[in-house]
Amino acid sequence: MTRSPRRDTELGLLVLVALLTAGAYALASLGRSASLPANIGPFLGIILGLLLAAHLVVRRLAPNGDAVLLPVAGLLNGIGYVFIARLDRDLAGLQSTWTALGILAFVATLVLVRRARDLERYRYTFMLLGIALLLMPLLPVIGRNINGARLWVRVGPMTFQPGELAKVALAVFFAAYLVEKRELLSEFRISRGRMPHIRVIGPILLAWGMAMVVMTAERDLGSSLLFFALFISMVWVATARAEYLGVGGGLFLVGAFFAYTTFAHVASRVRIWIDPWTTASGSGYQLVQGLYAMGSGGFGGSGIGLGAPGRIPAAATDFIFAAIGEELGLLGTAAIVVAYLLLVGVGLRIALRADQPFEKLLAAGLTTILGVQTFIILGGVTRLVPLTGITLPFVSYGGSSLIANYILLALLLRISDRQAATT
């Protein structure tokens, strides 16, 4: 087994994460029933076992990888599990299974992807895979409408959200495509009246069109914004041309205005965002209850297991941040935000230090997914932006999301490992 100071640091942080998660789990039980959970020992053993398995694989296959990514993701995953168990025991059982599968996906990614740049050769395979996954919920028979959005696919007894995996696949494609076309795209300057050829700018228009398809056909505002922001930000990183941010923002505003004036569900989301209080007992009920919950939490929160977040619809999925705000208060929610900032900061550092263009763009794209997705759902719950139905990475209940985010984490670790090995 390879000796590495980074891995020793990671192991120490993972043990701390396991103890914090088990402590929060015990506090939730004390708050609910004034007794320690009977399964606290096995629970702690399972957490340590999963984290230790992931750590041993990293120590073996990516010994120079970043030491912070896995512990921070494990902490968010653990805190999310505690709140899901506090809100819905059935979902908690499923979430533990999905966590195990997510870590299995993390391990499989490190085993299969020995060099991130090898993915560049399969750019169009990832493009087709990403588009197919994104459009899969629109297929008859297997596509499912849940809570008004058509984001789910049911195959036999299994239901999953293919769009979560599509984002990772498309990030790989965008990175590979932009490495090839960035010089041509860099020639784009509005001030000089120079426009790139349609074959070059075509993917931008295709991304805009795909975002519109997702927003309208699947009734999913969050994924469409995330998908489009991913591509535009990667174009900007590749070309260093701010014009693309302006053009991309303009295209999205045009599309959003069209959707607002054409589709009732989009206009309804905007109206709820602007004034949820006039529909507090109807369509604005979820948002209002979430705001009440966070307001009642105050600075320190009511304590885990002592609040009433069960009044919030979909508290274990879309509104888990509000449940955390009620029981852990401003301190707890600030700690969650800091954890995400740390993940994004480490991801950007990996992107900045990468010496290969493909790895730099891929790390930037994967970090954009984490950052933008977190901003969209936190902004929706706190009424900073219109509410969408996407998950809070690693925290919300959701098997597809967990698996996709652990794959994303493994790719960032793989890129950071190669950087350290070559310096």
GROMACS .gro file of C-alpha atoms in nm:
model
  423
    1MET     CA    1   0.000   0.000   0.000
    2THR     CA    2   0.138   0.341  -0.100
    3ARG     CA    3   0.240   0.577   0.183
    4SER     CA    4   0.125   0.932   0.121
    5PRO     CA    5   0.086   1.228   0.360
    6ARG     CA    6  -0.224   1.333   0.163
    7ARG     CA    7  -0.387   0.998   0.218
    8ASP     CA    8  -0.304   1.004   0.588
    9THR     CA    9  -0.470   1.345   0.612
   10GLU     CA   10  -0.770   1.213   0.419
   11LEU     CA   11  -0.800   0.912   0.651
   12GLY     CA   12  -0.799   1.135   0.959
   13LEU     CA   13  -1.067   1.360   0.809
   14LEU     CA   14  -1.281   1.060   0.713
   15VAL     CA   15  -1.272   0.924   1.069
   16LEU     CA   16  -1.379   1.270   1.191
   17VAL     CA   17  -1.661   1.272   0.932
   18ALA     CA   18  -1.783   0.930   1.049
   19LEU     CA   19  -1.785   1.042   1.414
   20LEU     CA   20  -1.970   1.367   1.329
   21THR     CA   21  -2.231   1.179   1.126
   22ALA     CA   22  -2.283   0.917   1.396
   23GLY     CA   23  -2.307   1.194   1.657
   24ALA     CA   24  -2.571   1.378   1.454
   25TYR     CA   25  -2.760   1.051   1.406
   26ALA     CA   26  -2.758   0.990   1.783
   27LEU     CA   27  -2.875   1.348   1.853
   28ALA     CA   28  -3.162   1.307   1.606
   29SER     CA   29  -3.276   0.996   1.793
   30LEU     CA   30  -3.241   1.168   2.132
   31GLY     CA   31  -3.445   1.460   2.006
   32ARG     CA   32  -3.716   1.235   1.869
   33SER     CA   33  -3.746   0.966   2.138
   34ALA     CA   34  -3.508   1.069   2.421
   35SER     CA   35  -3.305   0.750   2.370
   36LEU     CA   36  -2.999   0.647   2.178
   37PRO     CA   37  -3.071   0.454   1.857
   38ALA     CA   38  -3.029   0.080   1.904
   39ASN     CA   39  -2.836   0.051   1.579
   40ILE     CA   40  -2.584   0.330   1.647
   41GLY     CA   41  -2.296   0.080   1.657
   42PRO     CA   42  -2.374  -0.090   1.324
   43PHE     CA   43  -2.455   0.252   1.175
   44LEU     CA   44  -2.111   0.388   1.266
   45GLY     CA   45  -1.951   0.066   1.138
   46ILE     CA   46  -2.125   0.093   0.800
   47ILE     CA   47  -2.024   0.458   0.758
   48LEU     CA   48  -1.664   0.384   0.848
   49GLY     CA   49  -1.666   0.078   0.621
   50LEU     CA   50  -1.793   0.268   0.316
   51LEU     CA   51  -1.558   0.562   0.366
   52LEU     CA   52  -1.264   0.333   0.439
   53ALA     CA   53  -1.332   0.131   0.123
   54ALA     CA   54  -1.331   0.450  -0.087
   55HIS     CA   55  -1.017   0.571   0.091
   56LEU     CA   56  -0.828   0.245   0.032
   57VAL     CA   57  -0.910   0.257  -0.340
   58VAL     CA   58  -0.792   0.619  -0.360
   59ARG     CA   59  -0.476   0.530  -0.168
   60ARG     CA   60  -0.410   0.251  -0.418
   61LEU     CA   61  -0.517   0.410  -0.747
   62ALA     CA   62  -0.484   0.787  -0.694
   63PRO     CA   63  -0.232   0.827  -0.409
   64ASN     CA   64  -0.152   1.189  -0.497
   65GLY     CA   65  -0.512   1.300  -0.539
   66ASP     CA   66  -0.658   1.587  -0.339
   67ALA     CA   67  -0.715   1.500   0.027
   68VAL     CA   68  -1.018   1.724   0.087
   69LEU     CA   69  -1.270   1.622  -0.182
   70LEU     CA   70  -1.374   1.282  -0.042
   71PRO     CA   71  -1.408   1.389   0.325
   72VAL     CA   72  -1.618   1.697   0.238
   73ALA     CA   73  -1.845   1.493   0.010
   74GLY     CA   74  -1.872   1.227   0.282
   75LEU     CA   75  -1.968   1.491   0.539
   76LEU     CA   76  -2.243   1.633   0.315
   77ASN     CA   77  -2.365   1.283   0.234
   78GLY     CA   78  -2.368   1.188   0.603
   79ILE     CA   79  -2.552   1.499   0.723
   80GLY     CA   80  -2.802   1.455   0.440
   81TYR     CA   81  -2.862   1.095   0.545
   82VAL     CA   82  -2.923   1.194   0.908
   83PHE     CA   83  -3.192   1.442   0.804
   84ILE     CA   84  -3.350   1.200   0.557
   85ALA     CA   85  -3.366   0.937   0.833
   86ARG     CA   86  -3.518   1.197   1.065
   87LEU     CA   87  -3.783   1.285   0.802
   88ASP     CA   88  -3.864   0.952   0.634
   89ARG     CA   89  -3.732   0.614   0.751
   90ASP     CA   90  -3.827   0.440   0.426
   91LEU     CA   91  -3.636   0.690   0.214
   92ALA     CA   92  -3.340   0.660   0.453
   93GLY     CA   93  -3.319   0.286   0.382
   94LEU     CA   94  -3.312   0.355   0.010
   95GLN     CA   95  -3.062   0.637   0.052
   96SER     CA   96  -2.818   0.407   0.233
   97THR     CA   97  -2.839   0.167  -0.063
   98TRP     CA   98  -2.783   0.452  -0.309
   99THR     CA   99  -2.487   0.576  -0.104
  100ALA     CA  100  -2.326   0.233  -0.127
  101LEU     CA  101  -2.390   0.228  -0.502
  102GLY     CA  102  -2.251   0.582  -0.533
  103ILE     CA  103  -1.927   0.481  -0.364
  104LEU     CA  104  -1.918   0.173  -0.587
  105ALA     CA  105  -1.949   0.406  -0.889
  106PHE     CA  106  -1.671   0.621  -0.740
  107VAL     CA  107  -1.445   0.314  -0.712
  108ALA     CA  108  -1.538   0.189  -1.060
  109THR     CA  109  -1.456   0.528  -1.214
  110LEU     CA  110  -1.110   0.530  -1.055
  111VAL     CA  111  -1.051   0.172  -1.171
  112LEU     CA  112  -1.168   0.229  -1.530
  113VAL     CA  113  -1.037   0.583  -1.589
  114ARG     CA  114  -0.664   0.565  -1.527
  115ARG     CA  115  -0.599   0.892  -1.717
  116ALA     CA  116  -0.872   1.154  -1.755
  117ARG     CA  117  -0.740   1.264  -2.093
  118ASP     CA  118  -0.816   0.917  -2.235
  119LEU     CA  119  -1.184   1.020  -2.225
  120GLU     CA  120  -1.111   1.284  -2.491
  121ARG     CA  121  -1.096   1.016  -2.761
  122TYR     CA  122  -1.461   0.921  -2.699
  123ARG     CA  123  -1.602   1.274  -2.729
  124TYR     CA  124  -1.884   1.193  -2.972
  125THR     CA  125  -1.974   0.878  -2.783
  126PHE     CA  126  -2.021   1.094  -2.473
  127MET     CA  127  -2.218   1.348  -2.679
  128LEU     CA  128  -2.463   1.085  -2.803
  129LEU     CA  129  -2.482   0.929  -2.458
  130GLY     CA  130  -2.552   1.265  -2.294
  131ILE     CA  131  -2.823   1.364  -2.543
  132ALA     CA  132  -2.985   1.019  -2.521
  133LEU     CA  133  -2.989   1.034  -2.140
  134LEU     CA  134  -3.124   1.389  -2.143
  135LEU     CA  135  -3.410   1.305  -2.378
  136MET     CA  136  -3.486   0.960  -2.236
  137PRO     CA  137  -3.767   1.084  -2.003
  138LEU     CA  138  -3.960   1.204  -2.309
  139LEU     CA  139  -3.990   0.848  -2.443
  140PRO     CA  140  -4.332   0.685  -2.413
  141VAL     CA  141  -4.380   0.387  -2.183
  142ILE     CA  142  -4.061   0.434  -1.977
  143GLY     CA  143  -4.084   0.813  -1.920
  144ARG     CA  144  -4.256   0.919  -1.596
  145ASN     CA  145  -4.416   1.243  -1.473
  146ILE     CA  146  -4.344   1.298  -1.102
  147ASN     CA  147  -4.455   1.618  -0.923
  148GLY     CA  148  -4.531   1.781  -1.257
  149ALA     CA  149  -4.186   1.727  -1.413
  150ARG     CA  150  -4.104   1.460  -1.669
  151LEU     CA  151  -3.751   1.380  -1.552
  152TRP     CA  152  -3.780   1.016  -1.459
  153VAL     CA  153  -3.746   0.684  -1.635
  154ARG     CA  154  -3.884   0.358  -1.504
  155VAL     CA  155  -3.728   0.032  -1.621
  156GLY     CA  156  -3.875  -0.268  -1.442
  157PRO     CA  157  -3.874  -0.199  -1.066
  158MET     CA  158  -3.606   0.072  -1.095
  159THR     CA  159  -3.680   0.442  -1.133
  160PHE     CA  160  -3.400   0.685  -1.202
  161GLN     CA  161  -3.328   1.035  -1.334
  162PRO     CA  162  -3.099   1.001  -1.639
  163GLY     CA  163  -3.039   1.375  -1.663
  164GLU     CA  164  -2.803   1.354  -1.364
  165LEU     CA  165  -2.566   1.125  -1.555
  166ALA     CA  166  -2.618   1.326  -1.876
  167LYS     CA  167  -2.454   1.630  -1.717
  168VAL     CA  168  -2.129   1.442  -1.653
  169ALA     CA  169  -2.129   1.286  -2.002
  170LEU     CA  170  -2.190   1.624  -2.167
  171ALA     CA  171  -1.916   1.789  -1.957
  172VAL     CA  172  -1.671   1.534  -2.103
  173PHE     CA  173  -1.796   1.607  -2.457
  174PHE     CA  174  -1.785   1.985  -2.414
  175ALA     CA  175  -1.429   1.970  -2.279
  176ALA     CA  176  -1.309   1.755  -2.570
  177TYR     CA  177  -1.494   1.965  -2.830
  178LEU     CA  178  -1.363   2.294  -2.697
  179VAL     CA  179  -1.004   2.173  -2.692
  180GLU     CA  180  -1.041   2.111  -3.065
  181LYS     CA  181  -1.234   2.429  -3.155
  182ARG     CA  182  -1.117   2.689  -2.904
  183GLU     CA  183  -0.889   2.870  -3.149
  184LEU     CA  184  -1.170   2.910  -3.399
  185LEU     CA  185  -1.411   3.018  -3.124
  186SER     CA  186  -1.153   3.268  -2.995
  187GLU     CA  187  -1.178   3.459  -3.323
  188PHE     CA  188  -1.533   3.562  -3.232
  189ARG     CA  189  -1.543   3.939  -3.164
  190ILE     CA  190  -1.862   4.143  -3.183
  191SER     CA  191  -1.669   4.471  -3.195
  192ARG     CA  192  -1.495   4.369  -3.518
  193GLY     CA  193  -1.801   4.210  -3.672
  194ARG     CA  194  -1.631   3.872  -3.692
  195MET     CA  195  -1.861   3.576  -3.649
  196PRO     CA  196  -1.751   3.214  -3.627
  197HIS     CA  197  -1.869   2.972  -3.892
  198ILE     CA  198  -2.199   2.801  -3.824
  199ARG     CA  199  -2.017   2.469  -3.796
  200VAL     CA  200  -1.817   2.617  -3.510
  201ILE     CA  201  -2.089   2.807  -3.326
  202GLY     CA  202  -2.348   2.541  -3.402
  203PRO     CA  203  -2.296   2.354  -3.071
  204ILE     CA  204  -2.377   2.675  -2.879
  205LEU     CA  205  -2.706   2.705  -3.064
  206LEU     CA  206  -2.761   2.332  -3.013
  207ALA     CA  207  -2.699   2.373  -2.638
  208TRP     CA  208  -2.950   2.659  -2.628
  209GLY     CA  209  -3.203   2.451  -2.817
  210MET     CA  210  -3.149   2.152  -2.587
  211ALA     CA  211  -3.193   2.375  -2.282
  212MET     CA  212  -3.522   2.495  -2.425
  213VAL     CA  213  -3.636   2.140  -2.494
  214VAL     CA  214  -3.561   2.041  -2.135
  215MET     CA  215  -3.732   2.348  -1.995
  216THR     CA  216  -4.048   2.309  -2.201
  217ALA     CA  217  -4.097   1.941  -2.272
  218GLU     CA  218  -3.971   1.811  -1.938
  219ARG     CA  219  -4.096   2.111  -1.737
  220ASP     CA  220  -3.757   2.138  -1.566
  221LEU     CA  221  -3.625   2.491  -1.519
  222GLY     CA  222  -3.329   2.395  -1.303
  223SER     CA  223  -3.173   2.135  -1.531
  224SER     CA  224  -3.210   2.358  -1.837
  225LEU     CA  225  -3.033   2.644  -1.661
  226LEU     CA  226  -2.761   2.412  -1.530
  227PHE     CA  227  -2.709   2.251  -1.871
  228PHE     CA  228  -2.681   2.583  -2.051
  229ALA     CA  229  -2.462   2.745  -1.782
  230LEU     CA  230  -2.226   2.447  -1.802
  231PHE     CA  231  -2.163   2.490  -2.172
  232ILE     CA  232  -2.135   2.870  -2.175
  233SER     CA  233  -1.897   2.874  -1.879
  234MET     CA  234  -1.677   2.612  -2.044
  235VAL     CA  235  -1.670   2.812  -2.369
  236TRP     CA  236  -1.567   3.116  -2.168
  237VAL     CA  237  -1.289   2.925  -1.989
  238ALA     CA  238  -1.165   2.779  -2.319
  239THR     CA  239  -1.160   3.105  -2.517
  240ALA     CA  240  -1.127   3.374  -2.246
  241ARG     CA  241  -1.384   3.572  -2.449
  242ALA     CA  242  -1.642   3.751  -2.233
  243GLU     CA  243  -1.858   3.793  -2.544
  244TYR     CA  244  -1.976   3.437  -2.502
  245LEU     CA  245  -2.110   3.514  -2.155
  246GLY     CA  246  -2.307   3.804  -2.303
  247VAL     CA  247  -2.437   3.606  -2.600
  248GLY     CA  248  -2.520   3.308  -2.379
  249GLY     CA  249  -2.696   3.521  -2.121
  250GLY     CA  250  -2.891   3.693  -2.397
  251LEU     CA  251  -2.998   3.365  -2.553
  252PHE     CA  252  -3.111   3.230  -2.218
  253LEU     CA  253  -3.308   3.547  -2.137
  254VAL     CA  254  -3.480   3.528  -2.476
  255GLY     CA  255  -3.564   3.164  -2.415
  256ALA     CA  256  -3.680   3.229  -2.058
  257PHE     CA  257  -3.904   3.519  -2.168
  258PHE     CA  258  -4.053   3.303  -2.444
  259ALA     CA  259  -4.117   3.022  -2.195
  260TYR     CA  260  -4.266   3.265  -1.940
  261THR     CA  261  -4.512   3.408  -2.192
  262THR     CA  262  -4.595   3.073  -2.353
  263PHE     CA  263  -4.600   2.803  -2.086
  264ALA     CA  264  -4.826   2.818  -1.781
  265HIS     CA  265  -4.597   2.619  -1.551
  266VAL     CA  266  -4.307   2.858  -1.609
  267ALA     CA  267  -4.523   3.164  -1.541
  268SER     CA  268  -4.659   2.994  -1.227
  269ARG     CA  269  -4.307   2.933  -1.090
  270VAL     CA  270  -4.215   3.299  -1.146
  271ARG     CA  271  -4.536   3.425  -0.979
  272ILE     CA  272  -4.472   3.202  -0.675
  273TRP     CA  273  -4.116   3.332  -0.657
  274ILE     CA  274  -4.221   3.698  -0.669
  275ASP     CA  275  -4.507   3.666  -0.418
  276PRO     CA  276  -4.560   3.327  -0.249
  277TRP     CA  277  -4.770   3.479   0.033
  278THR     CA  278  -5.086   3.534  -0.172
  279THR     CA  279  -5.093   3.160  -0.250
  280ALA     CA  280  -4.958   3.042   0.086
  281SER     CA  281  -5.228   2.777   0.118
  282GLY     CA  282  -5.200   2.666  -0.245
  283SER     CA  283  -4.918   2.668  -0.498
  284GLY     CA  284  -4.693   2.875  -0.270
  285TYR     CA  285  -4.741   2.645   0.030
  286GLN     CA  286  -4.410   2.461  -0.002
  287LEU     CA  287  -4.199   2.775  -0.038
  288VAL     CA  288  -4.377   2.955   0.246
  289GLN     CA  289  -4.338   2.657   0.481
  290GLY     CA  290  -3.970   2.639   0.393
  291LEU     CA  291  -3.924   3.008   0.474
  292TYR     CA  292  -4.112   2.969   0.804
  293ALA     CA  293  -3.893   2.670   0.893
  294MET     CA  294  -3.567   2.855   0.830
  295GLY     CA  295  -3.700   3.162   1.012
  296SER     CA  296  -3.798   2.959   1.318
  297GLY     CA  297  -3.452   2.802   1.329
  298GLY     CA  298  -3.291   3.133   1.415
  299PHE     CA  299  -2.919   3.143   1.482
  300GLY     CA  300  -2.860   2.806   1.647
  301GLY     CA  301  -3.165   2.605   1.537
  302SER     CA  302  -3.414   2.406   1.742
  303GLY     CA  303  -3.185   2.101   1.760
  304ILE     CA  304  -3.186   1.788   1.549
  305GLY     CA  305  -3.511   1.601   1.600
  306LEU     CA  306  -3.677   1.891   1.786
  307GLY     CA  307  -3.817   2.087   1.492
  308ALA     CA  308  -4.118   2.022   1.270
  309PRO     CA  309  -3.976   2.013   0.914
  310GLY     CA  310  -4.227   1.741   0.825
  311ARG     CA  311  -4.473   2.020   0.744
  312ILE     CA  312  -4.265   2.109   0.436
  313PRO     CA  313  -4.367   1.911   0.126
  314ALA     CA  314  -4.075   1.717  -0.027
  315ALA     CA  315  -3.855   1.809   0.269
  316ALA     CA  316  -3.619   1.514   0.209
  317THR     CA  317  -3.559   1.604  -0.154
  318ASP     CA  318  -3.613   1.960  -0.280
  319PHE     CA  319  -3.632   2.133   0.061
  320ILE     CA  320  -3.381   1.950   0.278
  321PHE     CA  321  -3.184   2.274   0.317
  322ALA     CA  322  -3.489   2.433   0.484
  323ALA     CA  323  -3.515   2.134   0.722
  324ILE     CA  324  -3.148   2.177   0.811
  325GLY     CA  325  -3.207   2.549   0.863
  326GLU     CA  326  -3.490   2.482   1.109
  327GLU     CA  327  -3.299   2.235   1.324
  328LEU     CA  328  -2.939   2.356   1.289
  329GLY     CA  329  -3.015   2.725   1.232
  330LEU     CA  330  -2.794   2.979   1.062
  331LEU     CA  331  -2.483   2.809   1.199
  332GLY     CA  332  -2.574   2.475   1.040
  333THR     CA  333  -2.675   2.617   0.703
  334ALA     CA  334  -2.364   2.836   0.694
  335ALA     CA  335  -2.153   2.525   0.757
  336ILE     CA  336  -2.326   2.350   0.465
  337VAL     CA  337  -2.260   2.650   0.237
  338VAL     CA  338  -1.894   2.661   0.348
  339ALA     CA  339  -1.861   2.289   0.265
  340TYR     CA  340  -1.987   2.354  -0.089
  341LEU     CA  341  -1.760   2.656  -0.126
  342LEU     CA  342  -1.472   2.433  -0.023
  343LEU     CA  343  -1.566   2.172  -0.284
  344VAL     CA  344  -1.594   2.436  -0.555
  345GLY     CA  345  -1.271   2.604  -0.447
  346VAL     CA  346  -1.080   2.277  -0.460
  347GLY     CA  347  -1.232   2.198  -0.800
  348LEU     CA  348  -1.127   2.536  -0.940
  349ARG     CA  349  -0.779   2.492  -0.796
  350ILE     CA  350  -0.753   2.157  -0.975
  351ALA     CA  351  -0.865   2.325  -1.299
  352LEU     CA  352  -0.612   2.607  -1.261
  353ARG     CA  353  -0.323   2.371  -1.194
  354ALA     CA  354  -0.402   2.130  -1.479
  355ASP     CA  355  -0.143   2.153  -1.755
  356GLN     CA  356  -0.344   1.959  -2.014
  357PRO     CA  357  -0.620   2.165  -2.186
  358PHE     CA  358  -0.872   1.880  -2.176
  359GLU     CA  359  -0.818   1.814  -1.805
  360LYS     CA  360  -0.837   2.188  -1.729
  361LEU     CA  361  -1.168   2.225  -1.910
  362LEU     CA  362  -1.311   1.902  -1.769
  363ALA     CA  363  -1.226   2.002  -1.412
  364ALA     CA  364  -1.378   2.347  -1.471
  365GLY     CA  365  -1.694   2.191  -1.617
  366LEU     CA  366  -1.738   1.938  -1.338
  367THR     CA  367  -1.687   2.212  -1.079
  368THR     CA  368  -1.941   2.430  -1.261
  369ILE     CA  369  -2.196   2.149  -1.231
  370LEU     CA  370  -2.143   2.129  -0.855
  371GLY     CA  371  -2.144   2.503  -0.801
  372VAL     CA  372  -2.434   2.601  -1.027
  373GLN     CA  373  -2.655   2.313  -0.912
  374THR     CA  374  -2.595   2.408  -0.548
  375PHE     CA  375  -2.666   2.775  -0.620
  376ILE     CA  376  -2.989   2.698  -0.809
  377ILE     CA  377  -3.143   2.485  -0.534
  378LEU     CA  378  -3.020   2.700  -0.242
  379GLY     CA  379  -3.134   3.011  -0.428
  380GLY     CA  380  -3.476   2.855  -0.487
  381VAL     CA  381  -3.527   2.754  -0.123
  382THR     CA  382  -3.417   3.096   0.004
  383ARG     CA  383  -3.622   3.277  -0.266
  384LEU     CA  384  -3.322   3.427  -0.439
  385VAL     CA  385  -3.425   3.272  -0.773
  386PRO     CA  386  -3.740   3.088  -0.889
  387LEU     CA  387  -3.775   2.747  -0.732
  388THR     CA  388  -3.673   2.442  -0.932
  389GLY     CA  389  -3.683   2.071  -0.862
  390ILE     CA  390  -3.315   1.976  -0.877
  391THR     CA  391  -3.137   1.808  -0.587
  392LEU     CA  392  -2.880   1.947  -0.344
  393PRO     CA  393  -2.561   1.752  -0.434
  394PHE     CA  394  -2.475   1.474  -0.185
  395VAL     CA  395  -2.739   1.596   0.066
  396SER     CA  396  -3.086   1.549  -0.089
  397TYR     CA  397  -3.246   1.210  -0.130
  398GLY     CA  398  -3.184   1.080  -0.483
  399GLY     CA  399  -3.000   0.778  -0.615
  400SER     CA  400  -2.923   0.913  -0.963
  401SER     CA  401  -2.785   1.233  -0.815
  402LEU     CA  402  -2.561   1.051  -0.566
  403ILE     CA  403  -2.415   0.818  -0.828
  404ALA     CA  404  -2.351   1.102  -1.075
  405ASN     CA  405  -2.189   1.320  -0.810
  406TYR     CA  406  -1.960   1.041  -0.689
  407ILE     CA  407  -1.850   0.980  -1.050
  408LEU     CA  408  -1.785   1.354  -1.082
  409LEU     CA  409  -1.582   1.345  -0.760
  410ALA     CA  410  -1.373   1.051  -0.884
  411LEU     CA  411  -1.289   1.235  -1.208
  412LEU     CA  412  -1.173   1.543  -1.015
  413LEU     CA  413  -0.959   1.320  -0.793
  414ARG     CA  414  -0.811   1.148  -1.098
  415ILE     CA  415  -0.715   1.485  -1.253
  416SER     CA  416  -0.562   1.611  -0.927
  417ASP     CA  417  -0.365   1.286  -0.889
  418ARG     CA  418  -0.199   1.328  -1.229
  419GLN     CA  419  -0.109   1.691  -1.154
  420ALA     CA  420   0.069   1.597  -0.833
  421ALA     CA  421   0.244   1.304  -0.998
  422THR     CA  422   0.389   1.525  -1.275
  423THR     CA  423   0.507   1.815  -1.053
   0.00000   0.00000   0.00000
